[in-house]
Short mmCIF file of C-alpha atoms and ligand atoms in Angstrom, two decimals:
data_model
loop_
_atom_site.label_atom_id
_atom_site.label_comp_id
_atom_site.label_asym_id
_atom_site.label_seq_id
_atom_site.Cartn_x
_atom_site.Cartn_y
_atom_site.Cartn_z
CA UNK A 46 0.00 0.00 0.00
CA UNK A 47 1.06 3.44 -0.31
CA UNK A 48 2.92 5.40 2.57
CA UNK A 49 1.59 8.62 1.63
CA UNK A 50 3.64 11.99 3.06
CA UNK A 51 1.90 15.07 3.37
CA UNK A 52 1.90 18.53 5.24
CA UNK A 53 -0.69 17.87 7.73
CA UNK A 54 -2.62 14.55 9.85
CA UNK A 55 -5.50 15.48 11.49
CA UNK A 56 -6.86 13.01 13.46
CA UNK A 57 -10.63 13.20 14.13
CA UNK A 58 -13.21 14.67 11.69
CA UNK A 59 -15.20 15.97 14.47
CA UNK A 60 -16.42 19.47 14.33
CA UNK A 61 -12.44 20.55 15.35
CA UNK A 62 -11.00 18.27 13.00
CA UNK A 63 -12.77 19.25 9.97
CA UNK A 64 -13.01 23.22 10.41
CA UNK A 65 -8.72 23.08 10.75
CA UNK A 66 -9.09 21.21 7.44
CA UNK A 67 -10.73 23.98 5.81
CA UNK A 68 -8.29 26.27 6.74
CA UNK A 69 -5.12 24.17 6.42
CA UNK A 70 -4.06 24.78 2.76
CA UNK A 71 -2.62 21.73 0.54
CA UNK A 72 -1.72 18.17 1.36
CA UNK A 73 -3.64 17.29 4.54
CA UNK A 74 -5.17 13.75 5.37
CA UNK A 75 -8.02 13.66 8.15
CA UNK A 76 -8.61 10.33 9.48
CA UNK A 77 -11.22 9.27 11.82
CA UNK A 78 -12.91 5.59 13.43
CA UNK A 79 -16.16 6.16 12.97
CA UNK A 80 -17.89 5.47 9.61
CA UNK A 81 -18.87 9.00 8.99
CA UNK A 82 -17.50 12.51 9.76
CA UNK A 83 -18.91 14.45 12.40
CA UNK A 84 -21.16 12.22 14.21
CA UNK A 85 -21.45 14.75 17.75
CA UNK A 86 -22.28 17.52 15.03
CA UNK A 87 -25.32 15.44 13.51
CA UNK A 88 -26.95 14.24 17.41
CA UNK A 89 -26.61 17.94 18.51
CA UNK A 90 -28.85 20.15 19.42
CA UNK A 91 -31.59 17.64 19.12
CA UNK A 92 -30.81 17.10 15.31
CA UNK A 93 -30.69 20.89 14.83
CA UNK A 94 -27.06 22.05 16.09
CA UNK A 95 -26.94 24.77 18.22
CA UNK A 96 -23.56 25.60 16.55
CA UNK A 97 -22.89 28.95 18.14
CA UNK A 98 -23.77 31.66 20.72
CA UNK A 99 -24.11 35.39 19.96
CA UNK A 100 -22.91 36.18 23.48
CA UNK A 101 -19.68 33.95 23.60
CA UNK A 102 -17.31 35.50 25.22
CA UNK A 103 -14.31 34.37 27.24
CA UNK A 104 -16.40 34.34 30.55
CA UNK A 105 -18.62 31.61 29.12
CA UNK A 106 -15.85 29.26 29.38
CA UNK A 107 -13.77 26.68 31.90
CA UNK A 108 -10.50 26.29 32.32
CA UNK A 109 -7.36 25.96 34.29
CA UNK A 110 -6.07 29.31 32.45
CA UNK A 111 -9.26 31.30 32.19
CA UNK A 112 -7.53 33.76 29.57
CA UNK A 113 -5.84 30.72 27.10
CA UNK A 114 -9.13 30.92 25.03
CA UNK A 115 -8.99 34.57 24.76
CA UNK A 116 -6.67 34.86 21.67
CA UNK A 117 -8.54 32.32 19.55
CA UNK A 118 -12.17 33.31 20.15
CA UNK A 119 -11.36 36.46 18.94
CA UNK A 120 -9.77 36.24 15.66
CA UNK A 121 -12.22 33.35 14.94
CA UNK A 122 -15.64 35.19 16.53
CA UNK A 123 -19.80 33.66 16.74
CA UNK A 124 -19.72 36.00 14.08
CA UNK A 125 -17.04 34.83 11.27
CA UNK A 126 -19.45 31.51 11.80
CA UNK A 127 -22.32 33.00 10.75
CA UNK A 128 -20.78 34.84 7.88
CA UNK A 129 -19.99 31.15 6.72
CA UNK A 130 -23.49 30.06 7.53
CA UNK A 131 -24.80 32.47 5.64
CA UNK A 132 -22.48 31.71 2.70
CA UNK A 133 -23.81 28.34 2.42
CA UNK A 134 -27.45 29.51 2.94
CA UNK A 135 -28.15 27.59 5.95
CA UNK A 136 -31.24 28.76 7.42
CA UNK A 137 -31.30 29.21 11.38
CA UNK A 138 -32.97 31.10 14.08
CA UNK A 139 -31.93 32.12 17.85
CA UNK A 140 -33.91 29.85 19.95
CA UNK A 141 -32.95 31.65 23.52
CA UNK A 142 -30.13 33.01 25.34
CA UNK A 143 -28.53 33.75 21.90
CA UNK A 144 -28.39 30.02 20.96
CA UNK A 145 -28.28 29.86 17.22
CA UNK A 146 -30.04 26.72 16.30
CA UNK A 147 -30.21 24.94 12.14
CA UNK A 148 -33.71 25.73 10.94
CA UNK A 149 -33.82 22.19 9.55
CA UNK A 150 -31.49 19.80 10.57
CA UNK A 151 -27.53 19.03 12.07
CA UNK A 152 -26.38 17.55 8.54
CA UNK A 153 -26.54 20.97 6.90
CA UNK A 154 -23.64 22.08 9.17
CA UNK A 155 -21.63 18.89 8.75
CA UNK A 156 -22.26 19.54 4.95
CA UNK A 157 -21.00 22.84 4.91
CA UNK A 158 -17.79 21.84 6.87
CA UNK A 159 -17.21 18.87 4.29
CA UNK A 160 -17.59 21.00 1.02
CA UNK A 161 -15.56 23.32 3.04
CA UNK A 162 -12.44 21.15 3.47
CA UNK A 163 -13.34 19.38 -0.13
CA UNK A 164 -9.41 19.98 -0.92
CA UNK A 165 -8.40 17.94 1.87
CA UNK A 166 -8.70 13.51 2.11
CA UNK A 167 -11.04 12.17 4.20
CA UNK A 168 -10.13 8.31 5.81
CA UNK A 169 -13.25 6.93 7.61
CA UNK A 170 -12.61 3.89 9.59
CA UNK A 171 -9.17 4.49 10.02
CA UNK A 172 -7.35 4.20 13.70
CA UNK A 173 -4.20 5.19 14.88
CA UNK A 174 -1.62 2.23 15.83
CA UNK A 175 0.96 3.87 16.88
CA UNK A 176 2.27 7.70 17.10
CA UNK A 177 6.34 8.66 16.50
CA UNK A 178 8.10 11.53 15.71
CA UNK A 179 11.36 11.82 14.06
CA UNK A 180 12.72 15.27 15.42
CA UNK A 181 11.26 16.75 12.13
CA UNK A 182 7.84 14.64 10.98
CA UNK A 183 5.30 12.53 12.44
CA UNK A 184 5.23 9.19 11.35
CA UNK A 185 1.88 7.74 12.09
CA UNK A 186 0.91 4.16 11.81
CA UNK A 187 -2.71 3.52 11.20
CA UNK A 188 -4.97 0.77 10.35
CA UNK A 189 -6.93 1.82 7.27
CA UNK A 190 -10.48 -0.23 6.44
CA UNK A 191 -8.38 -3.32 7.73
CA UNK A 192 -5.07 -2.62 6.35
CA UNK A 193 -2.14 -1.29 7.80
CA UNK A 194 -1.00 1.94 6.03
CA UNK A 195 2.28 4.60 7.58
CA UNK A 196 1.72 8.18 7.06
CA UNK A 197 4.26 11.00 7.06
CA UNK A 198 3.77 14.35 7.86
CA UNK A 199 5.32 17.96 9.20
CA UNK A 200 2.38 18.47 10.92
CA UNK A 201 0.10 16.91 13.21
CA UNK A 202 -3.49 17.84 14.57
CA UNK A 203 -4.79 16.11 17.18
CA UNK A 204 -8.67 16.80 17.03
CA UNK A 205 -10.20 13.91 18.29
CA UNK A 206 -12.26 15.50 21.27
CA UNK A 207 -13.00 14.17 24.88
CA UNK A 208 -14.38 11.25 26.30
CA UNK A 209 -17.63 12.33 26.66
CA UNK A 210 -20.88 9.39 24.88
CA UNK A 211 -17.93 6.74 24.52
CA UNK A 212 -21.09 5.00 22.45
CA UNK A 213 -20.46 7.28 20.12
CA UNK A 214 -16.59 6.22 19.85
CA UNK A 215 -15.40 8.69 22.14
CA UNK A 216 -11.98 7.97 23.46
CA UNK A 217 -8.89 9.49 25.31
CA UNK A 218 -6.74 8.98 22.01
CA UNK A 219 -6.05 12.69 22.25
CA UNK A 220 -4.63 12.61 25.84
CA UNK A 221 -2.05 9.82 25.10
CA UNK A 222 -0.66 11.36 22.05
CA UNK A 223 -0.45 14.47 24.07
CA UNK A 224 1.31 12.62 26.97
CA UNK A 225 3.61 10.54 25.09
CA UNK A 226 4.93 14.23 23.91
CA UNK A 227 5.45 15.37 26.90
CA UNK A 228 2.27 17.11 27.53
CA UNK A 229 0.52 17.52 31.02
CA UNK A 230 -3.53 16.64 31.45
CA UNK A 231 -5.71 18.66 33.74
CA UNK A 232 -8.54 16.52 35.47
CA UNK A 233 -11.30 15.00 33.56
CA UNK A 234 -14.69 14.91 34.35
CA UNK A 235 -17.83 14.76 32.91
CA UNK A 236 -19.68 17.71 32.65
CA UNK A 237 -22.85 19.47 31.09
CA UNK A 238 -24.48 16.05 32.82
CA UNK A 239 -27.24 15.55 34.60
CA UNK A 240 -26.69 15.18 38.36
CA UNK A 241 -27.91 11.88 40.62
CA UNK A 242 -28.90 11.79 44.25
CA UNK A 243 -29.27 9.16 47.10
CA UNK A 244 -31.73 6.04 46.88
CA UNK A 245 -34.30 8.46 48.82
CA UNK A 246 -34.19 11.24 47.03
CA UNK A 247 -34.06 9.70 43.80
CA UNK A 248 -37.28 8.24 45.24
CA UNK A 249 -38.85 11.19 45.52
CA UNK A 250 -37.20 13.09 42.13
CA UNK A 251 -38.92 9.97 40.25
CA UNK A 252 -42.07 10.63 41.89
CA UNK A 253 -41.90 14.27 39.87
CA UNK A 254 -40.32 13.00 36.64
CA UNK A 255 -41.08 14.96 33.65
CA UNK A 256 -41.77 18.20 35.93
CA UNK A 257 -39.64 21.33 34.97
CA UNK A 258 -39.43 24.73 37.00
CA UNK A 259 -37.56 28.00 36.13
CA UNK A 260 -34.70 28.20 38.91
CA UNK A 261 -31.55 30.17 39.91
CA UNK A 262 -29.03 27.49 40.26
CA UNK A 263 -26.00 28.45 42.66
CA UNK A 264 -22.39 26.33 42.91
CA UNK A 265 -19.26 26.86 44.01
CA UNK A 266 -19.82 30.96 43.02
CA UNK A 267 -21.50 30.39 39.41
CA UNK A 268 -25.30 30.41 39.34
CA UNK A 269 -27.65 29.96 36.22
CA UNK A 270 -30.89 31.26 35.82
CA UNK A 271 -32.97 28.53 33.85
CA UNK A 272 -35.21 25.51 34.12
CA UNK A 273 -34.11 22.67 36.02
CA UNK A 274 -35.99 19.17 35.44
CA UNK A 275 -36.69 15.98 37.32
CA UNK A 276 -36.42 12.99 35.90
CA UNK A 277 -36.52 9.11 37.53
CA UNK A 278 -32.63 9.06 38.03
CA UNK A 279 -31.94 12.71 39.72
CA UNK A 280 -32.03 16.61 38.57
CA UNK A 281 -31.06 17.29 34.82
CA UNK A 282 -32.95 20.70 32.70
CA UNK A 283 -30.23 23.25 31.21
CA UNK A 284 -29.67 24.96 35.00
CA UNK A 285 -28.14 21.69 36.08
CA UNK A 286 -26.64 20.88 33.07
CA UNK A 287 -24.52 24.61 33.32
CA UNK A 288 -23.96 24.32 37.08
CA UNK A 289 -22.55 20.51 36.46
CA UNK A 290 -19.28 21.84 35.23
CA UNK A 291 -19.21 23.42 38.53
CA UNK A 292 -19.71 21.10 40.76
CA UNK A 293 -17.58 18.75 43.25
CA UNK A 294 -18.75 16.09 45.05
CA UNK A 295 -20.03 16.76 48.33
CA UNK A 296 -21.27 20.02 47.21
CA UNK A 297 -24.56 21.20 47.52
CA UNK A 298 -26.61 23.02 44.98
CA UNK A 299 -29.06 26.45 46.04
CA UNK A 300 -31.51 26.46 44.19
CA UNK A 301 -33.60 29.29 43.81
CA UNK A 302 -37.39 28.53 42.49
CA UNK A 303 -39.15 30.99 40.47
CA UNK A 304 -36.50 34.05 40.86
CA UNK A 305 -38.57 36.02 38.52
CA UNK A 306 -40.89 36.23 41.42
CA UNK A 307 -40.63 38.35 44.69
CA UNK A 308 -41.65 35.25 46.12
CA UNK A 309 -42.43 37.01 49.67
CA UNK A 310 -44.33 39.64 48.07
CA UNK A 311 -46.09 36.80 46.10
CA UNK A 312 -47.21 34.98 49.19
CA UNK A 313 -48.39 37.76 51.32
CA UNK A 314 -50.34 39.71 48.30
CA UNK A 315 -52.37 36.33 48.13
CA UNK A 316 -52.82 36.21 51.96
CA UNK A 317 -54.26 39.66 51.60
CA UNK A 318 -56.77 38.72 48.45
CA UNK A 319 -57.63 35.19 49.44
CA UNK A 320 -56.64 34.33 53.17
CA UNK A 321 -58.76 31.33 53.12
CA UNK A 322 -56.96 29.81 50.54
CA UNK A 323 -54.50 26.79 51.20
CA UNK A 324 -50.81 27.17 51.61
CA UNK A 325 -50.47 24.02 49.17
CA UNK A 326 -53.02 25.83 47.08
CA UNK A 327 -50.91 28.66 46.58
CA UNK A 328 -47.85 27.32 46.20
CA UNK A 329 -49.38 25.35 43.43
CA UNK A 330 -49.80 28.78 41.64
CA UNK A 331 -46.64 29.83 41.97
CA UNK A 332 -45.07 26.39 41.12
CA UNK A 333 -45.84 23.23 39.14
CA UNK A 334 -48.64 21.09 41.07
CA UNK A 335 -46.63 18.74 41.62
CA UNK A 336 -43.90 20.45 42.96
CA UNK A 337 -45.96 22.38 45.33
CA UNK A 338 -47.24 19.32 46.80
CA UNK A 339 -44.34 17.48 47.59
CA UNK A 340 -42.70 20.40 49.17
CA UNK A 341 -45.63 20.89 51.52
CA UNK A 342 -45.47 17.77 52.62
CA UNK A 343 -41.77 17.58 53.15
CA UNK A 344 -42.10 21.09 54.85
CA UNK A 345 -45.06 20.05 56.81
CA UNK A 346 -46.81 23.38 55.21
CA UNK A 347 -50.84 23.31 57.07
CA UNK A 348 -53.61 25.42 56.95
CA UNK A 349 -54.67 28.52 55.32
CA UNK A 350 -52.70 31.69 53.96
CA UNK A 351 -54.68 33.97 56.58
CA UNK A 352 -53.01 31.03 59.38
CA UNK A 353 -49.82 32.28 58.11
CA UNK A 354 -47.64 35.07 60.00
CA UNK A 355 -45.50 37.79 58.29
CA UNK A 356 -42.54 35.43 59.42
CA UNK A 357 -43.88 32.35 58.93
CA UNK A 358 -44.51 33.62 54.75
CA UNK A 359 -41.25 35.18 55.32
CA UNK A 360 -39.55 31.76 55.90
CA UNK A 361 -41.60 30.11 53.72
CA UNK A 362 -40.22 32.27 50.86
CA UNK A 363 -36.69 32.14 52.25
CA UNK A 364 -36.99 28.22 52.17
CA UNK A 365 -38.40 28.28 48.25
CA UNK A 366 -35.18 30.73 47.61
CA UNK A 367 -33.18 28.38 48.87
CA UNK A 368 -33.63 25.03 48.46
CA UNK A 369 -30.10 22.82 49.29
CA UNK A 370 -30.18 19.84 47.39
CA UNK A 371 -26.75 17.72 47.64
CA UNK A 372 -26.22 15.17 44.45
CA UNK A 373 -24.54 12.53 44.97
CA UNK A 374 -22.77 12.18 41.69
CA UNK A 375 -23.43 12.45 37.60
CA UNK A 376 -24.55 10.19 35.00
CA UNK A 377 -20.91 10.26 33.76
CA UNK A 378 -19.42 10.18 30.27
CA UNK A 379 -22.11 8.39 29.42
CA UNK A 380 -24.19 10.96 28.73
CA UNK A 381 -22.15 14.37 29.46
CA UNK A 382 -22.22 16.27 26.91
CA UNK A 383 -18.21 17.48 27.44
CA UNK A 384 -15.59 16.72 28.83
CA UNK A 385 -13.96 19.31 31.53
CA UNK A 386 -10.67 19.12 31.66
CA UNK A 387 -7.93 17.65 29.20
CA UNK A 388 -4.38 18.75 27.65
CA UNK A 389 -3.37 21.29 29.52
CA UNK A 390 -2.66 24.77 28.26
CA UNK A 391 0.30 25.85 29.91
CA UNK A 392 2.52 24.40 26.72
CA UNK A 393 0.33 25.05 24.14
CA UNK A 394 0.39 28.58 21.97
CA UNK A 395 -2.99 30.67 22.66
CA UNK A 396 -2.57 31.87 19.34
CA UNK A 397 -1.53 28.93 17.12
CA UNK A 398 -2.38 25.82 19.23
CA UNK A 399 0.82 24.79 18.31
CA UNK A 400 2.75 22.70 21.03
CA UNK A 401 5.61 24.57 22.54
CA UNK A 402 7.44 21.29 23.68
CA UNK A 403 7.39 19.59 19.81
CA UNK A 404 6.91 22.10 16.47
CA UNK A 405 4.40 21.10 14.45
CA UNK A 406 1.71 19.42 17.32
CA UNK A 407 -1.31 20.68 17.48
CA UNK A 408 -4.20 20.80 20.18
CA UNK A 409 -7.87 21.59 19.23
CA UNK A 410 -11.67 21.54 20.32
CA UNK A 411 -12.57 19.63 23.23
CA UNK A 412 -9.24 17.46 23.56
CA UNK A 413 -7.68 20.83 25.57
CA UNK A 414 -8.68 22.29 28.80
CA UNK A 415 -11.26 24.49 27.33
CA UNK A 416 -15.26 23.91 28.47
CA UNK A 417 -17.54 25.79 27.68
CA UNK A 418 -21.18 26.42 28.39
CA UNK A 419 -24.49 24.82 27.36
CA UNK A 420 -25.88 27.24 24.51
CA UNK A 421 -23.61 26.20 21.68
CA UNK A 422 -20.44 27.44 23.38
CA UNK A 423 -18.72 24.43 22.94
CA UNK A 424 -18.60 24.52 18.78
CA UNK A 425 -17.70 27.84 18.84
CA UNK A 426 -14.32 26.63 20.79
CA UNK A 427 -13.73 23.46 17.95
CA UNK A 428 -14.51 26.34 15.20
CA UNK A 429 -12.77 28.99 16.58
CA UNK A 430 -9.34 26.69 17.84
CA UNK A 431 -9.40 24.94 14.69
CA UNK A 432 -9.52 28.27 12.62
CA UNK A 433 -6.37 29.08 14.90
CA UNK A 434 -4.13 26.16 14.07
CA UNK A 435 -5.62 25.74 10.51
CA UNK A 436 -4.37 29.75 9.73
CA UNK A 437 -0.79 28.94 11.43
CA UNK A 438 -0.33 25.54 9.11
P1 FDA B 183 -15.70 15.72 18.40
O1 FDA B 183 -16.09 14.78 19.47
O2 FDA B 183 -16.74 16.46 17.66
O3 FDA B 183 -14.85 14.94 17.30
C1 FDA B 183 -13.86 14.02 17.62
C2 FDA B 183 -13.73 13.03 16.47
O4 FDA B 183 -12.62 12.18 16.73
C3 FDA B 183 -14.94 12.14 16.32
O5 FDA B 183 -15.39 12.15 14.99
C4 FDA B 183 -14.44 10.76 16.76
O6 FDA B 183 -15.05 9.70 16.04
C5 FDA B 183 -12.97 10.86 16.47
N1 FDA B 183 -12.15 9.99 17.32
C6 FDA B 183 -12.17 9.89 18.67
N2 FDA B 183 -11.27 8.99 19.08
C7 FDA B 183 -10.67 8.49 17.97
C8 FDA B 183 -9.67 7.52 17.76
N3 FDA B 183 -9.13 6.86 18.80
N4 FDA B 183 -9.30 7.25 16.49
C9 FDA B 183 -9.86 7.89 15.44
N5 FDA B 183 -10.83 8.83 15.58
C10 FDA B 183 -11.22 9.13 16.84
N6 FDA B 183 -21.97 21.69 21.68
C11 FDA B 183 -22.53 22.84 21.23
O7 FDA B 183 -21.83 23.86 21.16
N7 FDA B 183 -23.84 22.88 20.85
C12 FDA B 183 -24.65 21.77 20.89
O8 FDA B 183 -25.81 21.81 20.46
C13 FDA B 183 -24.09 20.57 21.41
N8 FDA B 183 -24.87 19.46 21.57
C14 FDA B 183 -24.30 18.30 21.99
C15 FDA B 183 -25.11 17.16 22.14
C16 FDA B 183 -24.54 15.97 22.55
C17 FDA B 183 -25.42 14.76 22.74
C18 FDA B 183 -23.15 15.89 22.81
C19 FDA B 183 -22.50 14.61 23.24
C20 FDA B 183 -22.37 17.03 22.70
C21 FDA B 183 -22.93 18.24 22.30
N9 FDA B 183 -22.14 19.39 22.19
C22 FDA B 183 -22.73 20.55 21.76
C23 FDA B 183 -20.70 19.37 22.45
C24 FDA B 183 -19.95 19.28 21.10
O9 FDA B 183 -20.50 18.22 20.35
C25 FDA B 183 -18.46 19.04 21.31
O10 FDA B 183 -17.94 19.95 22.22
C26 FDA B 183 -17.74 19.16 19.97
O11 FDA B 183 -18.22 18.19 19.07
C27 FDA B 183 -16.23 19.01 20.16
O12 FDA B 183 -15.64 19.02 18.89
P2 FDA B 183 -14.28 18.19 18.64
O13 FDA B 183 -14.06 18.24 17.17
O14 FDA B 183 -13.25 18.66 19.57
O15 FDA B 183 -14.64 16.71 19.06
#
């Protein structure tokens, strides 16, 4: 078989992978295990891809060196995205929070990025055997549809994400490359996951499955304002979801229900118009049914509104303000959507992705220790690091 020597290897056609082909010039091979290209692309976004934010900014991203992602994210901007979005007249619309979702479906964003890098080869079903580097190319020995094939090259991308849906033939192929040059890893964790609790409160998060309430979500310092969910294995919705990344174990999370409501004000303004009314009752109004029931009767909440003291509302609002809930752990890798953590910064260019400790390695997308938030966050980092290294190839 051939032993084919080109400028560039990029391995992974992920949503990294492919972008830096686009913008990598002549002679690059991409080379990836799964059967088609940009499988996480086509499964996002519930089929539709939220493939950028218009608020990403550095802030909306994790990392060991907050300002790493700084450089990239602006030469490569939410904006340049659209621009190419527009090019290929994909039609979208901003679903909320500046999420910018496909009108129709995933595959027209995997299609632009594939007549995008229609200069470069494409190897599906290829895996990597074994890594080497000769002081001036990367020798790389793969398995190719069955067969062994060698490929030389000056550079070499390594795009192939974290270990997040391992389904979905996610693996830490990445990290070892990375390591075996010398590299350093942050932790890894799962994160944008859904978070699981005790046998007994699982009990009792079952028992409201499929109920969702608009929340202030508070960990460790970061709080999100959006709907959390309960489903028959613990808390997921976006707000737990965001505050995932931020979480430890052992921690608790404050949750705030309804903070678009003076809840106090709420409580005592229904007192005053209907004092004969329920406490359950109008809880139930402020919150799902549901909801309101289960927390009066794990608050032992009796008797009427007009029963109820200026302090005894008072509390009652200070309780639904803060609500400690303490998970236990997270669904895990299985289905996080990211991965936190991963090759650590500290020897890689902001500007170029380019290894400092071996010329011509590069880091991209979610392989590095860069996270960002739910909302589409995440592509814009593969886009906007992959633009970065493709432009310095
Ligand atoms: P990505 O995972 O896309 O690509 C890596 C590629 O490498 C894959 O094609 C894989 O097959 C290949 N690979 C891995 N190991 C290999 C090996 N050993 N040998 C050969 N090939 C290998 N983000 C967002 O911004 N908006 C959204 O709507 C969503 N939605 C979403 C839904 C779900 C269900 C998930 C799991 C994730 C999201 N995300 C998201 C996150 C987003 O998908 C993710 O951050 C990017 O795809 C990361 O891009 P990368 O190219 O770095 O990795």
């Amino acid at each position: 078989m051939a032993q084919p020597d080109v400028t560039t290897l990029i391995l992974g056609a992920g949503a990294a992978g492919m972008m830096c082909a686009a913008h990598a010039g002549a002679g690059v091979i991409v080379i990836d295990h799964a059967r088609a290209p940009g499988e996480k692309i086509r499964i996002s976004g519930g089929g539709r891809c939220n493939f950028t934010n218009l608020h990403a900014a550095p802030e909306n991203f994790l990392s060991e060196n907050p300002h790493f992602c700084k450089s990239a994210l602006a030469r490569y901007t939410q904006w340049d995205f659209l621009d190419l979005v527009a090019r290929h007249r994909i039609p979208w619309h901003e679903k909320t929070l500046g999420q910018l979702f496909c009108d129709r479906s995933a595959k027209d964003i995997i299609a632009m990025l594939r007549a995008e890098m229609a200069a470069a080869e494409l190897w599906l079903e290829t895996s990597v055997d074994e890594i080497g580097h000769d002081g001036t190319r990367f020798r790389a020995r793969l398995t190719r549809e069955g067969r062994p094939v060698t490929v030389t090259a000056r550079h070499l991308v390594l795009a192939t994400g974290g270990k997040s849906i391992p389904k979905m033939g996610a693996t830490g192929l990445a990290y070892d490359i990375a390591r075996q040059f010398g590299h350093g890893l942050t932790e890894t964790r799962p994160a944008l996951v859904p978070l699981t609790f005790d046998e007994a409160q699982k009990a009792v998060f079952a028992g409201l499955a499929g109920t969702a309430v608009d929340t202030r979500i508070a960990c460790n310092g970061t709080a999100f304002d959006e709907a959390m969910l309960f489903t028959h294995r613990g808390l997921s919705g976006p707000a737990v979801l965001q505050v995932s990344s931020y979480w430890r174990e052992g921690d608790a999370l404050h949750v705030r229900l309804r903070p678009d409501l003076d809840l106090y004000a709420q409580l005592r303004a229904r007192r005053t118009e209907a004092g004969a009314k329920a406490v359950t009752t109008a809880l139930a109004e402020i919150l799902p049914k549901k909801l309101a029931q289960h927390l009066a009767a794990a608050w032992g909440l009796q008797g009427t509104l007009a029963d109820q003291s200026d302090a005894a509302l008072r509390a009652l609002a200070d309780r639904l303000a803060d609500w400690t809930l303490t998970p236990t752990s997270s669904e895990g890798y299985r289905t996080a959507e990211v991965t936190l953590g991963g090759v650590a910064t500290d020897r890689v260019s902001s500007r170029t992705m380019e290894s400092a400790l071996v010329p011509g390695l590069f880091v991209i997308g979610e392989a590095l220790d860069v996270t960002g938030w739910l909302g589409g966050y995440n592509f814009q980092w593969a886009w906007s690091s992959a633009v970065a290294a493709g432009r310095a190839i």
